mmCIF file of C-alpha atoms in Angstrom:
data_model
loop_
_atom_site.group_PDB
_atom_site.id
_atom_site.type_symbol
_atom_site.label_atom_id
_atom_site.label_comp_id
_atom_site.label_asym_id
_atom_site.label_seq_id
_atom_site.Cartn_x
_atom_site.Cartn_y
_atom_site.Cartn_z
ATOM 1 C CA GLU A 29 31.437 10.457 -1.325
ATOM 2 C CA VAL A 30 30.184 8.099 -4.033
ATOM 3 C CA LYS A 31 28.666 9.991 -6.939
ATOM 4 C CA SER A 32 25.830 8.610 -9.018
ATOM 5 C CA SER A 33 25.858 8.170 -12.779
ATOM 6 C CA LEU A 34 22.115 7.467 -12.682
ATOM 7 C CA ASP A 35 20.975 11.091 -12.642
ATOM 8 C CA GLY A 36 20.131 13.562 -15.361
ATOM 9 C CA ALA A 37 18.093 13.377 -18.528
ATOM 10 C CA LYS A 38 18.817 10.315 -20.656
ATOM 11 C CA LYS A 39 17.764 9.367 -24.165
ATOM 12 C CA VAL A 40 15.221 6.526 -24.173
ATOM 13 C CA LEU A 41 16.268 3.836 -26.659
ATOM 14 C CA GLU A 42 13.345 1.485 -26.096
ATOM 15 C CA GLU A 43 10.187 1.291 -23.989
ATOM 16 C CA HIS A 44 8.236 -1.733 -22.868
ATOM 17 C CA ILE A 45 4.878 -1.519 -21.066
ATOM 18 C CA ASN A 46 3.691 -4.634 -19.240
ATOM 19 C CA ASP A 47 0.060 -5.597 -18.658
ATOM 20 C CA ASN A 48 0.683 -5.344 -14.889
ATOM 21 C CA GLY A 49 1.508 -1.626 -15.184
ATOM 22 C CA ILE A 50 5.303 -1.938 -14.986
ATOM 23 C CA ARG A 51 6.957 0.275 -17.591
ATOM 24 C CA ILE A 52 10.627 -0.105 -18.541
ATOM 25 C CA ASN A 53 12.594 2.559 -20.431
ATOM 26 C CA TRP A 54 16.056 1.540 -21.638
ATOM 27 C CA PHE A 55 18.820 4.168 -21.651
ATOM 28 C CA LYS A 56 21.437 1.547 -22.510
ATOM 29 C CA LYS A 57 20.972 -1.976 -23.843
ATOM 30 C CA GLY A 58 23.398 -4.458 -22.344
ATOM 31 C CA GLY A 59 24.628 -7.480 -24.241
ATOM 32 C CA GLY A 60 25.051 -9.720 -21.220
ATOM 33 C CA GLU A 61 23.130 -12.681 -19.871
ATOM 34 C CA ARG A 62 19.411 -12.521 -19.163
ATOM 35 C CA ILE A 63 18.629 -12.254 -15.457
ATOM 36 C CA ALA A 64 16.759 -15.124 -13.793
ATOM 37 C CA ASP A 65 15.466 -16.218 -10.393
ATOM 38 C CA GLY A 66 18.315 -17.294 -8.116
ATOM 39 C CA ASP A 67 20.862 -14.973 -9.732
ATOM 40 C CA VAL A 68 22.904 -12.614 -7.605
ATOM 41 C CA ILE A 69 23.587 -9.390 -9.475
ATOM 42 C CA SER A 70 25.622 -6.310 -8.662
ATOM 43 C CA ILE A 71 23.494 -3.190 -9.097
ATOM 44 C CA ASP A 72 23.771 0.585 -8.970
ATOM 45 C CA TYR A 73 20.271 1.840 -8.182
ATOM 46 C CA LYS A 74 18.106 4.659 -6.936
ATOM 47 C CA VAL A 75 14.413 4.601 -5.965
ATOM 48 C CA LEU A 76 12.352 7.781 -6.341
ATOM 49 C CA LEU A 77 8.767 8.781 -5.811
ATOM 50 C CA THR A 78 6.925 10.436 -8.687
ATOM 51 C CA ASP A 79 7.730 13.850 -7.186
ATOM 52 C CA LYS A 80 11.465 12.923 -7.579
ATOM 53 C CA THR A 81 12.029 12.423 -3.838
ATOM 54 C CA ILE A 82 14.824 9.864 -3.406
ATOM 55 C CA VAL A 83 13.817 7.168 -0.914
ATOM 56 C CA ASP A 84 16.450 4.458 -1.433
ATOM 57 C CA GLY A 85 19.716 3.758 -3.219
ATOM 58 C CA ASN A 86 23.217 2.431 -2.708
ATOM 59 C CA HIS A 87 24.589 5.995 -2.796
ATOM 60 C CA LEU A 88 22.757 6.703 0.450
ATOM 61 C CA LEU A 89 25.035 4.025 1.938
ATOM 62 C CA ASN A 90 28.053 5.550 0.172
ATOM 63 C CA LYS A 91 28.529 2.356 -1.844
ATOM 64 C CA PRO A 92 29.179 2.309 -5.607
ATOM 65 C CA SER A 93 27.087 -0.869 -5.932
ATOM 66 C CA VAL A 94 25.331 -3.538 -3.849
ATOM 67 C CA PRO A 95 24.506 -7.233 -4.390
ATOM 68 C CA PHE A 96 20.911 -8.294 -5.015
ATOM 69 C CA MET A 97 19.366 -11.768 -5.005
ATOM 70 C CA VAL A 98 16.649 -12.111 -7.677
ATOM 71 C CA GLY A 99 13.373 -13.928 -7.056
ATOM 72 C CA PHE A 100 12.965 -13.666 -3.272
ATOM 73 C CA LYS A 101 11.257 -10.249 -2.949
ATOM 74 C CA MET A 102 14.415 -8.772 -1.452
ATOM 75 C CA GLN A 103 12.825 -5.429 -2.355
ATOM 76 C CA THR A 104 9.263 -5.474 -3.733
ATOM 77 C CA GLU A 105 7.445 -7.788 -6.127
ATOM 78 C CA GLY A 106 7.783 -5.219 -8.909
ATOM 79 C CA TRP A 107 11.573 -5.417 -8.730
ATOM 80 C CA ASP A 108 11.690 -9.168 -9.390
ATOM 81 C CA LEU A 109 9.107 -8.971 -12.186
ATOM 82 C CA ALA A 110 11.030 -6.193 -13.927
ATOM 83 C CA LEU A 111 14.561 -7.473 -13.381
ATOM 84 C CA LYS A 112 13.809 -10.748 -15.148
ATOM 85 C CA GLN A 113 13.206 -8.722 -18.318
ATOM 86 C CA LEU A 114 16.725 -7.259 -18.167
ATOM 87 C CA ARG A 115 20.236 -8.298 -19.119
ATOM 88 C CA VAL A 116 23.642 -7.613 -17.643
ATOM 89 C CA GLY A 117 24.755 -4.183 -18.825
ATOM 90 C CA ASP A 118 21.264 -2.711 -19.068
ATOM 91 C CA PHE A 119 20.668 0.798 -17.713
ATOM 92 C CA VAL A 120 16.950 1.470 -17.308
ATOM 93 C CA GLU A 121 14.265 3.438 -15.561
ATOM 94 C CA ILE A 122 11.373 1.323 -14.293
ATOM 95 C CA PHE A 123 7.944 2.625 -13.302
ATOM 96 C CA ILE A 124 6.505 0.327 -10.617
ATOM 97 C CA PRO A 125 2.822 0.876 -9.739
ATOM 98 C CA SER A 126 2.048 1.082 -6.031
ATOM 99 C CA ASN A 127 0.363 -2.336 -5.854
ATOM 100 C CA LEU A 128 3.670 -3.930 -6.928
ATOM 101 C CA ALA A 129 5.699 -1.586 -4.696
ATOM 102 C CA ARG A 130 4.933 -0.798 -1.041
ATOM 103 C CA GLY A 131 1.167 -0.740 -1.624
ATOM 104 C CA GLU A 132 -1.337 0.570 0.906
ATOM 105 C CA LYS A 133 1.128 0.299 3.801
ATOM 106 C CA GLY A 134 3.967 2.367 2.343
ATOM 107 C CA ILE A 135 6.859 2.942 4.757
ATOM 108 C CA LYS A 136 6.229 5.283 7.672
ATOM 109 C CA ASP A 137 7.876 8.701 7.259
ATOM 110 C CA LEU A 138 9.457 7.629 3.957
ATOM 111 C CA ILE A 139 7.015 6.285 1.365
ATOM 112 C CA PRO A 140 3.368 7.405 1.599
ATOM 113 C CA PRO A 141 0.631 4.784 1.137
ATOM 114 C CA ASN A 142 -0.299 3.958 -2.477
ATOM 115 C CA SER A 143 2.864 5.539 -3.913
ATOM 116 C CA ASP A 144 4.121 4.582 -7.362
ATOM 117 C CA ASN A 145 7.891 4.029 -7.456
ATOM 118 C CA ILE A 146 10.508 4.887 -10.057
ATOM 119 C CA LEU A 147 13.569 2.653 -10.065
ATOM 120 C CA ARG A 148 16.683 3.787 -11.912
ATOM 121 C CA ILE A 149 19.063 0.854 -12.111
ATOM 122 C CA ARG A 150 22.238 -0.256 -13.841
ATOM 123 C CA ILE A 151 22.954 -4.011 -13.947
ATOM 124 C CA ILE A 152 26.717 -4.199 -13.484
ATOM 125 C CA GLU A 153 27.357 -7.936 -13.434
ATOM 126 C CA LYS A 154 26.024 -11.370 -12.582
ATOM 127 C CA MET A 155 28.084 -12.558 -9.626
ATOM 128 C CA LYS A 156 29.502 -16.071 -9.447
ATOM 129 C CA PRO A 157 29.261 -17.903 -6.111
ATOM 130 C CA THR A 158 32.347 -17.833 -3.910
ATOM 131 C CA ARG A 159 31.785 -21.531 -3.278
ATOM 132 C CA GLU A 160 29.209 -24.196 -4.070
ATOM 133 C CA VAL A 161 28.583 -27.378 -2.092
ATOM 134 C CA GLU A 162 26.109 -29.923 -3.481
ATOM 135 C CA GLY A 163 23.933 -27.247 -5.052
ATOM 136 C CA ASN A 164 24.154 -24.892 -2.051
ATOM 137 C CA LYS A 165 25.634 -21.603 -3.244
ATOM 138 C CA VAL A 166 27.508 -19.044 -1.154
ATOM 139 C CA TRP A 167 28.461 -15.500 -2.134
ATOM 140 C CA VAL A 168 30.841 -13.835 0.363
ATOM 141 C CA PHE A 169 30.812 -10.050 -0.034
ATOM 142 C CA GLU A 170 32.765 -8.857 2.948
ATOM 143 C CA GLU A 171 35.323 -10.761 4.980
ATOM 144 C CA ASN A 172 38.068 -9.977 7.408
ATOM 145 C CA VAL A 173 40.985 -12.068 6.175
ATOM 146 C CA ASN A 174 42.636 -11.724 9.585
ATOM 147 C CA ASN A 175 39.936 -13.945 11.070
ATOM 148 C CA LYS A 176 41.396 -17.432 10.748
ATOM 149 C CA ARG A 177 38.943 -19.483 12.844
ATOM 150 C CA LYS A 178 36.538 -21.297 10.517
ATOM 151 C CA PHE A 179 33.259 -23.063 11.211
ATOM 152 C CA LYS A 180 33.721 -26.828 11.096
ATOM 153 C CA GLU A 181 33.152 -29.985 13.141
ATOM 154 C CA GLY A 182 33.709 -29.211 16.815
ATOM 155 C CA SER A 183 32.932 -25.486 16.604
ATOM 156 C CA GLU A 184 29.878 -23.275 16.977
ATOM 157 C CA ILE A 185 28.835 -20.458 14.672
ATOM 158 C CA ILE A 186 26.741 -17.484 15.789
ATOM 159 C CA PHE A 187 25.073 -15.463 13.035
ATOM 160 C CA HIS A 188 22.355 -12.977 12.258
ATOM 161 C CA CYS A 189 20.215 -13.711 9.224
ATOM 162 C CA MET A 190 17.172 -12.828 7.193
ATOM 163 C CA VAL A 191 15.522 -15.845 5.564
ATOM 164 C CA SER A 192 13.137 -15.787 2.602
ATOM 165 C CA THR A 193 11.351 -18.044 0.162
ATOM 166 C CA PRO A 194 9.899 -16.811 -3.143
ATOM 167 C CA SER A 195 6.410 -16.820 -1.589
ATOM 168 C CA ASN A 196 7.308 -15.747 1.964
ATOM 169 C CA PRO A 197 9.967 -13.027 2.169
ATOM 170 C CA LEU A 198 11.680 -12.363 5.497
ATOM 171 C CA TYR A 199 9.869 -15.075 7.418
ATOM 172 C CA ILE A 200 12.862 -14.988 9.763
ATOM 173 C CA ASN A 201 14.693 -11.781 10.709
ATOM 174 C CA THR A 202 17.017 -12.209 13.685
ATOM 175 C CA TYR A 203 18.017 -8.534 13.558
ATOM 176 C CA LYS A 204 14.444 -7.584 14.390
ATOM 177 C CA THR A 205 14.281 -10.015 17.324
ATOM 178 C CA ASN A 206 17.922 -9.324 18.316
ATOM 179 C CA ASN A 207 18.325 -13.074 18.743
ATOM 180 C CA PRO A 208 21.066 -14.488 16.473
ATOM 181 C CA PHE A 209 21.162 -18.177 15.581
ATOM 182 C CA LYS A 210 23.692 -20.552 17.110
ATOM 183 C CA LEU A 211 24.616 -23.670 15.164
ATOM 184 C CA ARG A 212 26.875 -26.692 15.605
ATOM 185 C CA MET A 213 27.469 -29.320 12.943
ATOM 186 C CA GLU A 214 25.953 -32.038 15.144
ATOM 187 C CA ASP A 215 22.697 -30.130 15.720
ATOM 188 C CA SER A 216 19.647 -31.998 14.445
ATOM 189 C CA GLY A 217 16.674 -30.379 12.758
ATOM 190 C CA THR A 218 18.779 -27.808 10.914
ATOM 191 C CA VAL A 219 18.411 -27.296 7.159
ATOM 192 C CA PRO A 220 21.117 -29.673 5.789
ATOM 193 C CA GLY A 221 22.171 -27.270 3.039
ATOM 194 C CA LEU A 222 22.759 -24.479 5.526
ATOM 195 C CA LYS A 223 25.317 -26.521 7.459
ATOM 196 C CA LYS A 224 27.165 -27.341 4.244
ATOM 197 C CA ALA A 225 27.067 -23.726 3.080
ATOM 198 C CA LEU A 226 28.450 -22.386 6.373
ATOM 199 C CA ILE A 227 31.484 -24.677 6.490
ATOM 200 C CA ASN A 228 34.615 -22.459 6.527
ATOM 201 C CA ALA A 229 32.611 -19.306 7.376
ATOM 202 C CA LYS A 230 34.510 -16.854 9.596
ATOM 203 C CA LYS A 231 33.632 -14.073 12.006
ATOM 204 C CA SER A 232 32.460 -10.880 10.231
ATOM 205 C CA ASP A 233 31.685 -12.650 6.936
ATOM 206 C CA ARG A 234 28.735 -11.116 5.109
ATOM 207 C CA MET A 235 27.185 -13.547 2.668
ATOM 208 C CA PHE A 236 24.199 -14.599 0.617
ATOM 209 C CA VAL A 237 23.316 -18.299 0.697
ATOM 210 C CA PHE A 238 21.013 -20.088 -1.765
ATOM 211 C CA ILE A 239 19.651 -23.438 -0.559
ATOM 212 C CA PRO A 240 17.801 -25.564 -3.146
ATOM 213 C CA ALA A 241 14.595 -27.200 -1.943
ATOM 214 C CA ALA A 242 16.158 -30.679 -1.943
ATOM 215 C CA GLU A 243 18.723 -29.437 0.598
ATOM 216 C CA ALA A 244 16.049 -27.608 2.649
ATOM 217 C CA TYR A 245 12.513 -28.881 3.392
ATOM 218 C CA GLY A 246 11.998 -30.771 0.109
ATOM 219 C CA VAL A 247 8.582 -31.958 -1.005
ATOM 220 C CA LYS A 248 7.134 -31.688 2.513
ATOM 221 C CA GLY A 249 7.774 -27.979 3.037
ATOM 222 C CA TYR A 250 7.666 -26.587 6.555
ATOM 223 C CA LEU A 251 4.390 -25.897 8.343
ATOM 224 C CA ASP A 252 2.637 -22.966 6.633
ATOM 225 C CA VAL A 253 5.945 -21.093 6.252
ATOM 226 C CA VAL A 254 7.794 -22.870 3.440
ATOM 227 C CA LYS A 255 5.838 -24.412 0.577
ATOM 228 C CA PRO A 256 6.757 -27.818 -0.859
ATOM 229 C CA ASN A 257 9.755 -27.656 -3.226
ATOM 230 C CA GLU A 258 10.655 -24.071 -2.320
ATOM 231 C CA ASN A 259 14.236 -22.798 -2.355
ATOM 232 C CA LEU A 260 15.587 -20.739 0.554
ATOM 233 C CA PHE A 261 17.616 -17.530 0.609
ATOM 234 C CA TYR A 262 19.703 -16.592 3.657
ATOM 235 C CA ASN A 263 21.220 -13.117 4.037
ATOM 236 C CA ILE A 264 23.858 -13.714 6.736
ATOM 237 C CA LEU A 265 26.295 -11.835 8.955
ATOM 238 C CA THR A 266 28.574 -14.102 10.996
ATOM 239 C CA MET A 267 28.960 -12.705 14.497
ATOM 240 C CA ASP A 268 31.469 -15.252 15.814
ATOM 241 C CA VAL A 269 32.947 -18.731 15.451
ATOM 242 C CA ILE A 270 33.791 -20.442 18.738
ATOM 243 C CA GLU A 271 35.916 -23.542 19.248
ATOM 244 C CA LYS A 272 34.196 -26.049 21.510
#
């Protein structure tokens, strides 16, 4: 079982209160890089309600840390606003008011409506991409090295994904529809950067993919889903790679 170093009373070294109601208390000041949109960071975190009920955290998954993409509302808006005030190495407690957390909806049977959140988080590191192709960045977090078949010309890749823009999180979630994508290199109409990013992907790879706007929908955007000049974030699990 993974134990947490986030618990217990800590001495507050510094406090910052934002106009939007977010309050950050530093227990440790890191000397690393400032965090920015598009960064992937490794975090150790725990989310509590004001009554100290734990509602989320990597320890619930028995993981010492998890990766997080900044700037795409991977959690709630309050996370992204607060994280960009932090540096690598920081250990903080963040008060996130309900309107910047789960708001009026909450999460059924977990977070009541209009609940303020408390995020305890340690920023472990800023993670470098595993590979980068023409501005398209790929971070591979889990892979089965025994899987040798790679996605390339003449093959088909099948993958589940969640896709977000900064303004429209999770506009695609194939897990929810139980309908994974299938892609071949010769397919038209596919985001060009996604094809480039998936080259050499293997079955069972778990990865984050950052696609800059120029490699996605550019200045035109896409319908009312992707705004002009918006970057894309894909959270991907490769189900299979098939030779054709």
